Coordinates of C-alpha atoms in Angstrom, one line a residue:
Chain A
X84 CA 0.0 0.0 0.0
X85 CA 1.4 3.4 -0.9
X86 CA 1.1 6.0 1.7
X87 CA 1.4 9.5 0.3
X88 CA 2.9 11.5 3.0
X89 CA 2.3 15.3 3.1
X90 CA 3.3 16.1 6.6
X91 CA 5.8 15.1 9.3
X92 CA 3.3 12.9 11.1
X93 CA 2.3 10.7 8.3
X94 CA 5.5 10.0 6.6
X95 CA 5.4 6.2 6.2
X96 CA 8.5 4.0 6.5
X97 CA 11.7 5.6 5.3
X98 CA 15.0 3.8 4.9
X99 CA 18.2 5.2 3.5
X100 CA 20.8 2.9 2.0
X101 CA 24.2 4.8 2.2
X102 CA 27.9 4.4 2.9
X103 CA 29.5 6.3 5.8
X104 CA 31.7 8.2 3.3
X105 CA 29.6 9.0 0.2
X106 CA 29.0 12.7 -0.3
X107 CA 26.0 11.9 -2.5
X108 CA 24.4 9.9 0.3
X109 CA 25.3 12.6 2.9
X110 CA 23.3 15.2 0.9
X111 CA 20.2 13.0 1.3
X112 CA 20.9 12.7 5.1
X113 CA 20.9 16.5 5.3
X114 CA 17.7 16.8 3.2
X115 CA 15.8 14.3 5.3
X116 CA 17.0 15.8 8.6
X117 CA 16.2 19.4 7.4
X118 CA 12.7 18.2 6.5
X119 CA 12.4 16.5 9.9
X120 CA 11.8 13.1 8.4
X121 CA 12.6 10.2 10.6
X122 CA 14.4 7.4 8.8
X123 CA 16.3 4.2 9.3
X124 CA 19.9 4.0 8.0
X125 CA 21.3 1.0 6.3
X126 CA 25.0 1.1 5.8
X127 CA 26.3 -0.6 2.7
X128 CA 29.8 -1.9 2.0
X129 CA 30.4 -1.2 -1.7
X130 CA 33.0 -3.9 -1.9
X131 CA 30.4 -6.4 -0.8
X132 CA 27.0 -5.0 -1.9
X133 CA 23.9 -6.3 -0.1
X134 CA 21.3 -8.2 -2.2
X135 CA 18.8 -5.5 -1.2
X136 CA 20.9 -2.8 -2.7
X137 CA 21.2 -4.8 -6.0
X138 CA 17.4 -5.4 -5.9
X139 CA 16.5 -1.8 -5.2
X140 CA 19.0 -0.2 -7.6
X141 CA 19.6 -2.8 -10.3
X142 CA 20.6 -0.3 -13.0
X143 CA 23.4 1.6 -11.2
X144 CA 24.0 -0.6 -8.1
X145 CA 25.0 2.5 -6.1
X146 CA 24.1 4.4 -3.0
X147 CA 22.1 6.4 -2.0
X148 CA 18.8 4.6 -2.4
X149 CA 15.8 5.9 -0.5
X150 CA 13.2 3.3 0.3
X151 CA 9.8 4.9 1.0
X152 CA 7.0 2.5 2.1
X153 CA 8.9 -0.2 0.3
X154 CA 9.4 1.6 -3.0
X155 CA 13.0 2.5 -4.0
X156 CA 14.0 5.8 -5.4
X157 CA 17.5 6.1 -6.9
X158 CA 20.0 8.8 -8.0
X159 CA 20.8 11.5 -5.5
X160 CA 19.3 14.5 -7.4
X161 CA 16.1 12.6 -8.2
X162 CA 15.9 11.6 -4.5
X163 CA 16.4 15.2 -3.4
X164 CA 13.5 16.5 -5.5
X165 CA 11.4 13.5 -4.3
X166 CA 12.0 14.5 -0.7
X167 CA 11.2 18.1 -1.5
X168 CA 8.0 17.2 -3.2
X169 CA 6.9 14.5 -0.7
X170 CA 7.5 16.4 2.5
X171 CA 6.4 19.6 1.1
X172 CA 4.7 21.2 4.1
X173 CA 8.0 22.1 5.7
X174 CA 10.4 24.6 4.0
X175 CA 10.8 23.8 0.3
X176 CA 14.4 23.4 -1.0
X177 CA 13.5 24.4 -4.6
X178 CA 11.8 27.8 -5.1
X179 CA 8.3 28.0 -6.5
X180 CA 9.0 30.2 -9.5
X181 CA 9.6 28.1 -12.6
X182 CA 12.5 30.3 -13.7
X183 CA 14.2 30.1 -10.4
X184 CA 13.7 26.3 -10.4
X185 CA 15.2 26.1 -13.9
X186 CA 18.2 28.1 -12.7
X187 CA 18.7 25.8 -9.7
X188 CA 18.4 22.6 -11.9
X189 CA 20.9 24.1 -14.4
X190 CA 23.5 24.6 -11.7
X191 CA 22.8 21.3 -10.0
X192 CA 23.6 19.7 -13.4
X193 CA 26.7 21.8 -13.7
X194 CA 27.8 20.6 -10.3
X195 CA 27.5 16.9 -11.1
X196 CA 28.6 16.9 -14.7
X197 CA 31.3 19.5 -14.7
X198 CA 32.5 20.6 -11.3
X199 CA 32.7 17.3 -9.4
X200 CA 34.2 15.5 -12.4
X201 CA 36.9 18.1 -12.7
X202 CA 37.8 18.1 -9.0
X203 CA 37.7 14.3 -8.9
X204 CA 40.2 14.2 -11.8
X205 CA 42.7 16.3 -9.8
X206 CA 42.3 13.9 -7.0
X207 CA 43.0 10.7 -9.0
X208 CA 45.8 12.1 -11.2
X209 CA 49.4 13.2 -10.8
X210 CA 52.1 15.1 -12.7
X211 CA 51.3 16.9 -15.9
X212 CA 47.8 15.3 -16.1
X213 CA 47.1 16.7 -12.6
X214 CA 48.3 20.1 -13.5
X215 CA 45.9 20.2 -16.5
X216 CA 43.0 18.8 -14.3
X217 CA 43.8 21.5 -11.8
X218 CA 43.3 24.2 -14.4
X219 CA 39.9 22.9 -15.4
X220 CA 38.8 22.5 -11.7
X221 CA 39.8 26.1 -11.0
X222 CA 37.9 27.4 -14.0
X223 CA 34.8 25.6 -12.8
X224 CA 35.3 27.0 -9.3
X225 CA 35.6 30.5 -10.8
X226 CA 32.1 29.9 -12.2
X227 CA 30.8 28.9 -8.8
X228 CA 32.5 31.9 -7.2
X229 CA 30.7 34.2 -9.6
X230 CA 27.3 32.6 -8.7
X231 CA 27.9 33.3 -5.0
X232 CA 29.0 36.9 -5.4
X233 CA 27.0 39.1 -3.0
X234 CA 25.0 36.2 -1.6
X235 CA 25.0 34.4 1.7
X236 CA 23.6 31.2 0.1
X237 CA 23.2 30.1 -3.5
X238 CA 19.7 31.5 -3.8
X239 CA 20.3 34.6 -1.7
X240 CA 19.6 35.1 1.9
X241 CA 18.0 31.7 2.5
X242 CA 19.5 28.2 2.4
X243 CA 18.1 26.0 -0.3
X244 CA 18.5 23.3 -3.0
X245 CA 21.8 24.4 -4.4
X246 CA 23.4 24.7 -1.0
X247 CA 22.7 21.0 -0.5
X248 CA 23.9 20.2 -4.0
X249 CA 27.2 22.1 -3.7
X250 CA 27.5 21.2 0.0
X251 CA 30.3 18.7 -0.6
X252 CA 32.6 21.7 -1.3
X253 CA 32.5 22.6 2.4
X254 CA 34.2 19.4 3.6
X255 CA 35.0 16.9 0.8
X256 CA 36.8 19.4 -1.3
X257 CA 39.4 19.7 1.5
X258 CA 39.7 15.9 1.6
X259 CA 40.3 15.8 -2.1
X260 CA 42.9 18.6 -1.8
X261 CA 44.8 17.0 1.1
X262 CA 44.9 13.5 -0.4
X263 CA 45.5 14.7 -3.9
X264 CA 48.2 17.1 -2.7
X265 CA 46.7 20.1 -4.6
X266 CA 45.2 23.2 -3.0
X267 CA 42.2 24.5 -5.0
X268 CA 40.1 26.7 -2.7
X269 CA 42.5 29.6 -2.0
X270 CA 40.6 32.2 0.0
X271 CA 42.2 35.0 -2.0
X272 CA 40.8 33.7 -5.4
X273 CA 37.6 32.4 -3.9
X274 CA 36.4 34.8 -1.2
X275 CA 32.7 34.2 -1.8
X276 CA 32.9 30.4 -1.8
X277 CA 35.0 30.6 1.4
X278 CA 32.4 32.8 3.1
X279 CA 29.6 30.5 1.9
X280 CA 31.5 27.6 3.3
X281 CA 31.4 29.2 6.7
X282 CA 27.7 30.1 6.5
X283 CA 26.9 26.6 5.3
X284 CA 28.9 24.8 7.9
X285 CA 27.3 26.7 10.7
X286 CA 23.8 25.2 10.0
X287 CA 23.3 22.6 12.9
X288 CA 22.2 19.7 10.6
X289 CA 25.3 20.2 8.5
X290 CA 27.7 20.7 11.4
X291 CA 26.4 17.6 13.2
X292 CA 26.5 15.2 10.3
X293 CA 30.0 15.5 8.7
X294 CA 31.8 12.2 8.6
X295 CA 35.0 12.0 10.7
X296 CA 37.8 13.9 8.9
X297 CA 40.6 11.6 9.8
X298 CA 38.7 8.5 8.7
X299 CA 37.8 10.3 5.4
X300 CA 41.5 11.2 4.8
X301 CA 42.6 7.6 5.4
X302 CA 39.9 6.2 3.1
X303 CA 40.4 8.7 0.2
X304 CA 44.2 8.4 0.5
X305 CA 43.9 4.6 0.0
X306 CA 41.5 5.1 -2.9
X307 CA 43.9 7.5 -4.5
X308 CA 46.8 5.1 -4.2
X309 CA 44.7 2.3 -5.7
X310 CA 43.6 4.5 -8.7
X311 CA 47.2 5.7 -9.4
X312 CA 48.7 2.2 -9.2
X313 CA 45.8 0.7 -11.4
X314 CA 46.4 3.5 -14.0
X315 CA 50.1 2.9 -13.9
X316 CA 49.6 -0.9 -14.5
X317 CA 47.7 -0.2 -17.7
Chain B
X145 CA 10.1 42.9 -16.9
X146 CA 9.3 39.2 -16.2
X147 CA 5.9 38.1 -17.4
X148 CA 4.9 34.9 -15.6
X149 CA 2.7 33.2 -18.2
X150 CA 0.1 30.7 -17.0
X151 CA -2.0 30.3 -20.1
X152 CA -1.8 30.2 -23.9
X153 CA -2.8 33.9 -24.2
X154 CA -0.3 35.4 -21.9
X155 CA 2.9 33.6 -22.8
X156 CA 5.3 36.5 -23.3
X157 CA 8.0 36.4 -25.9
X158 CA 9.5 33.0 -26.6
X159 CA 12.5 32.3 -28.8
X160 CA 14.2 29.0 -29.4
X161 CA 17.8 28.8 -30.5
X162 CA 18.3 25.4 -32.2
X163 CA 20.0 23.7 -35.1
X164 CA 17.9 22.0 -37.8
X165 CA 19.4 18.6 -36.9
X166 CA 19.8 18.5 -33.1
X167 CA 17.6 15.9 -31.4
X168 CA 17.8 17.8 -28.1
X169 CA 16.4 20.9 -29.7
X170 CA 13.8 19.0 -31.5
X171 CA 12.5 17.7 -28.2
X172 CA 11.9 21.3 -27.1
X173 CA 10.1 22.1 -30.4
X174 CA 7.7 19.2 -29.7
X175 CA 7.2 20.4 -26.1
X176 CA 6.4 24.0 -27.1
X177 CA 4.1 22.8 -29.9
X178 CA 2.3 20.3 -27.7
X179 CA 1.7 23.1 -25.1
X180 CA 0.4 25.4 -27.9
X181 CA 3.2 28.0 -27.2
X182 CA 3.9 30.3 -30.1
X183 CA 7.6 30.9 -30.5
X184 CA 10.2 32.3 -32.9
X185 CA 13.0 30.0 -34.1
X186 CA 16.6 31.1 -34.4
X187 CA 18.7 28.6 -36.4
X188 CA 22.3 28.3 -35.3
X189 CA 25.3 27.1 -37.2
X190 CA 27.4 25.3 -34.6
X191 CA 30.5 25.8 -36.8
X192 CA 30.0 29.5 -36.5
X193 CA 28.0 30.2 -33.3
X194 CA 26.2 33.5 -33.0
X195 CA 27.3 36.0 -30.4
X196 CA 23.8 35.7 -28.9
X197 CA 24.2 32.0 -28.4
X198 CA 27.5 32.5 -26.6
X199 CA 25.9 35.3 -24.5
X200 CA 22.9 33.2 -23.5
X201 CA 24.7 29.9 -22.9
X202 CA 28.2 30.9 -21.9
X203 CA 28.9 27.7 -19.9
X204 CA 28.0 25.1 -22.5
X205 CA 27.7 27.2 -25.7
X206 CA 25.2 24.7 -27.0
X207 CA 21.7 24.5 -28.4
X208 CA 18.9 24.4 -27.4
X209 CA 18.5 27.7 -25.6
X210 CA 15.0 28.9 -24.7
X211 CA 14.7 32.6 -24.4
X212 CA 11.6 33.6 -22.4
X213 CA 10.9 37.4 -22.1
X214 CA 14.6 37.9 -22.6
X215 CA 15.8 35.4 -20.0
X216 CA 17.8 32.4 -21.3
X217 CA 17.1 28.8 -20.1
X218 CA 19.7 26.2 -21.0
X219 CA 20.0 22.4 -21.0
X220 CA 17.3 20.4 -22.7
X221 CA 15.9 18.6 -19.6
X222 CA 15.9 21.8 -17.6
X223 CA 14.1 23.6 -20.5
X224 CA 11.6 20.7 -20.7
X225 CA 10.6 21.0 -17.0
X226 CA 10.5 24.8 -17.3
X227 CA 8.1 24.6 -20.2
X228 CA 5.9 22.1 -18.3
X229 CA 5.9 24.3 -15.2
X230 CA 5.4 27.6 -17.0
X231 CA 2.6 26.6 -19.3
X232 CA 1.0 24.4 -16.8
X233 CA -2.7 25.0 -17.6
X234 CA -2.5 22.7 -20.6
X235 CA -1.7 19.0 -20.3
X236 CA 1.2 18.4 -17.9
X237 CA 4.1 16.3 -19.2
X238 CA 5.2 15.2 -15.7
X239 CA 2.7 13.4 -13.5
X240 CA 1.6 15.1 -10.2
X241 CA 2.5 12.2 -7.9
X242 CA 6.0 12.7 -6.4
X243 CA 6.9 9.0 -6.9
X244 CA 5.8 9.0 -10.5
X245 CA 7.8 12.2 -11.1
X246 CA 10.9 10.6 -9.5
X247 CA 10.5 7.6 -11.7
X248 CA 10.3 9.8 -14.8
X249 CA 13.3 11.8 -13.8
X250 CA 15.3 8.6 -13.1
X251 CA 14.6 7.3 -16.6
X252 CA 15.3 10.6 -18.2
X253 CA 18.7 10.6 -16.6
X254 CA 19.2 7.0 -17.8
X255 CA 18.4 8.1 -21.3
X256 CA 20.9 10.9 -21.4
X257 CA 23.7 9.4 -19.4
X258 CA 23.5 5.8 -20.4
X259 CA 21.4 5.0 -23.5
X260 CA 22.3 7.9 -25.8
X261 CA 26.0 7.7 -24.9
X262 CA 26.1 4.0 -25.7
X263 CA 24.2 4.4 -29.0
X264 CA 26.4 7.3 -29.9
X265 CA 29.5 5.2 -29.3
X266 CA 28.2 2.6 -31.8
X267 CA 27.7 5.4 -34.3
X268 CA 31.3 6.9 -34.0
X269 CA 33.3 3.7 -33.8
X270 CA 34.2 0.7 -36.0
X271 CA 35.6 -2.8 -35.8
X272 CA 36.1 -4.5 -32.4
X273 CA 35.4 -1.2 -30.6
X274 CA 32.0 -0.9 -32.4
X275 CA 31.1 -4.6 -31.6
X276 CA 31.7 -3.9 -27.9
X277 CA 29.7 -0.6 -28.1
X278 CA 26.9 -2.5 -29.8
X279 CA 26.7 -4.9 -26.9
X280 CA 26.3 -2.1 -24.4
X281 CA 23.8 -0.3 -26.5
X282 CA 21.7 -3.5 -26.8
X283 CA 21.8 -4.0 -23.1
X284 CA 20.5 -0.5 -22.5
X285 CA 17.8 -1.0 -25.1
X286 CA 16.8 -4.2 -23.3
X287 CA 16.2 -2.1 -20.2
X288 CA 14.0 0.4 -22.2
X289 CA 12.1 -2.6 -23.7
X290 CA 11.3 -3.8 -20.2
X291 CA 10.0 -0.4 -19.3
X292 CA 7.6 -0.4 -22.2
X293 CA 6.2 -3.8 -21.7
X294 CA 2.4 -3.7 -21.7
X295 CA 2.3 0.0 -22.3
X296 CA 1.3 2.2 -25.2
X297 CA 3.5 5.1 -23.9
X298 CA 6.2 5.3 -21.2
X299 CA 3.7 6.2 -18.5
X300 CA 0.9 4.0 -19.7
X301 CA -2.0 5.0 -21.8
X302 CA -1.1 8.7 -22.1
X303 CA 1.7 10.4 -23.8
X304 CA 4.0 12.2 -21.4
X305 CA 7.5 13.4 -20.3
X306 CA 9.4 10.2 -21.0
X307 CA 8.0 9.9 -24.5
X308 CA 9.5 13.3 -25.3
X309 CA 12.8 12.3 -23.7
X310 CA 13.1 8.9 -25.5
X311 CA 11.5 10.4 -28.6
X312 CA 14.8 10.4 -30.5
X313 CA 14.6 6.6 -30.7
X314 CA 11.7 6.9 -33.2
X315 CA 13.8 8.6 -35.8
X316 CA 17.4 9.4 -34.9
X317 CA 18.2 5.9 -33.8
X318 CA 17.5 4.8 -37.5
X319 CA 19.9 7.5 -38.7
X320 CA 22.6 6.3 -36.3
X321 CA 22.0 2.7 -37.4
X322 CA 22.2 3.5 -41.1
X323 CA 25.2 5.8 -40.9
X324 CA 27.1 3.6 -38.4
X325 CA 26.2 0.4 -40.4
X326 CA 24.8 -1.4 -37.3
X327 CA 21.2 -2.5 -36.8
X328 CA 20.2 -2.2 -33.2
X329 CA 16.4 -2.0 -33.0
X330 CA 15.4 -5.5 -34.4
X331 CA 11.7 -5.9 -34.0
X332 CA 12.0 -9.5 -32.8
X333 CA 14.2 -8.4 -29.8
X334 CA 12.4 -5.1 -29.2
X335 CA 8.7 -5.6 -30.0
X336 CA 7.6 -3.1 -27.3
X337 CA 9.9 -0.3 -28.4
X338 CA 8.9 -1.0 -32.0
X339 CA 5.2 -0.7 -31.1
X340 CA 5.8 2.5 -29.1
X341 CA 7.7 3.9 -32.0
X342 CA 4.6 3.6 -34.1
X343 CA 2.3 5.1 -31.5
X344 CA 4.7 7.9 -30.9
X345 CA 5.3 8.7 -34.6
X346 CA 1.5 8.9 -35.2
X347 CA 1.1 11.9 -32.9
X348 CA 0.6 14.9 -35.3
X349 CA 3.1 17.3 -33.7
X350 CA 5.7 14.5 -33.8
X351 CA 4.9 13.4 -37.4
X352 CA 5.0 17.0 -38.7
X353 CA 8.3 18.0 -37.2
X354 CA 10.8 15.4 -38.1
X355 CA 13.8 16.8 -40.0
X356 CA 14.3 15.5 -43.5
X357 CA 15.6 12.0 -43.4
X358 CA 17.9 12.2 -46.4
X359 CA 19.5 15.5 -45.1
X360 CA 20.0 13.9 -41.7
X361 CA 21.7 10.8 -43.3
X362 CA 24.1 13.1 -45.3
X363 CA 24.9 15.1 -42.2
X364 CA 25.5 12.2 -39.8
X365 CA 27.4 10.3 -42.5
X366 CA 29.8 13.2 -42.8
X367 CA 30.1 13.6 -39.1
X368 CA 30.9 9.9 -38.7
X369 CA 33.6 10.1 -41.3
X370 CA 35.1 13.1 -39.6
X371 CA 35.1 11.3 -36.2
X372 CA 36.7 8.1 -37.6
X373 CA 39.4 10.0 -39.4
X374 CA 40.2 12.2 -36.4
X375 CA 40.4 9.1 -34.2
X376 CA 42.7 7.4 -36.7
X377 CA 45.0 10.4 -36.8
X378 CA 45.6 10.3 -33.1

């Protein structure tokens, strides 16, 4: 039976399949907590995926997966909009105006398809290749910097959809920088991103739900070594 | 001044920047015509992009771009949702139910990130590489076939969002097959996609707006030759 939940009291059964370290899954944790949705967490080990994860996300076999009253919803941006539309009586993440919504969706796409890809490339490369990747990542960060000029959050004075989407910058970017050995977010070049990072990190739900920094460093350091040695073996 | 248009009479000034051959832009043509939105078409030559296109889409420099009362909206899926939300008094493309909306968005993402990429790879490759690409494309089409089982359109009896998104299959797939020299959509393996293709192509707005097949073949044949020779020169 499908329970359509429209308020905090009647929200049905919500489960989140995640890993402790995935930034995509963390964004969903933030979204659910900001909406006041109670949920059960199922931690996955991606080296040994559960049969439930494979059943719920047979196409991509990835986290996050949101299970709502037994129905799986996959892909983090899709889940984020689902959460916003389902628990719509509390603050909306996306604005109401179609043009403002289109703008938010445009930048979300930019984040996933352009910015994260370019930063990730810096993290998994070295030498000349990494220098080139750094150039692309900085150009993309310049674009984000411009978006944040004169604003506290991405949509202005209030926290919203794009803050969740770009939220990984506030913590994971530092992990990628440290493990990849490349500084990207210099405050002098990126004063608005740096200021946003402070504003964002002060929000209680965000502050209270960062994964342990040392554990992340260890994990991403090992992952980087693995990528580099695999690439070298080819 | 921003005019928020909610009906066919008060729709403001709408311009579409497209090329005659882009399937992404064609989807927007269908969407506008199905909504009954009057618009002006600006044809771009991607080999010699206009200064307006570069001004309106500085990040991607691509078509389609929708200009609504002077404000540009970029990225075809973003434009599609914008059209649906702005001219919302006529038939909605996306369903109302959040779960059905999430499902539609999931498959739209699958189309763009997985299916089209794999079919495109068949089109621009040859030999062993093409054989491998064919395998991936067929697996992705199997997934689409499963989605259409027992249905007239992607969401059931009525035409909607995903029919527009997957609409390129009804015509461009044949162009890719013919110019790439590989048959993918065998009716025996894909009876439901084949039946959907007929249903989809019978819709007047679709039937009346396909680009000329011979012109498309010539264009995509030349593009393929260019890709192959560029790849060989590397």
